[in-house]
Amino acid sequence: MTTLQKGDKAPEFSGVDQDGNKHALADYKGKKLVVFFYPKADTPGCTAEACDLRDNYERFQANNYALLGVSADSAKAQTKFRNKFSFPFPLLADEDKSVINAFGVWGPKKFMGRIFDGIHRTTFVINEEGIIDEVISDVKTKEHASQILK
């Protein structure tokens, strides 16, 4: 699991969104970046989380934040998810888990008594210089924006 902490330099990640556009940490220099990892597109918790961020998107923009969602879903699944809920931010289709592993959010999970490997719902708030300002591992899906925009 993640060993990244507040004050650490964010990983130099690079990934492709639902439309095939490339995103890298360097693209966001000078902006605050919220990178939120979610287990699976269009599932109840992930939908609640992403919709809460969408509904507060103007507040994020007003405070110089960019948002980037990441899961191991295919570009097709991410496109469907984005279009269904009109998300104004990109969703990385990290099928090879390179971004997920760079941030250390892949690992054993327990669900209904079963243990399996998957994405741990975690959000990283990265400042304008590429330093992690906050790691949120106890994500409240229906009020996630207020966890970030305190």
mmCIF file of C-alpha atoms in Angstrom, residues 27 32 61 87 113 125 143:
data_model
loop_
_atom_site.group_PDB
_atom_site.id
_atom_site.type_symbol
_atom_site.label_atom_id
_atom_site.label_comp_id
_atom_site.label_asym_id
_atom_site.label_seq_id
_atom_site.Cartn_x
_atom_site.Cartn_y
_atom_site.Cartn_z
ATOM 1 C CA ASP A 27 1.336 19.168 -17.384
ATOM 2 C CA LYS A 32 -2.971 22.299 -7.618
ATOM 3 C CA GLN A 61 -11.511 25.739 -10.572
ATOM 4 C CA PHE A 87 -17.807 14.737 -15.728
ATOM 5 C CA GLY A 113 -15.024 -11.881 3.702
ATOM 6 C CA VAL A 125 -3.700 16.609 -3.328
ATOM 7 C CA GLU A 143 -18.779 14.550 0.641
#
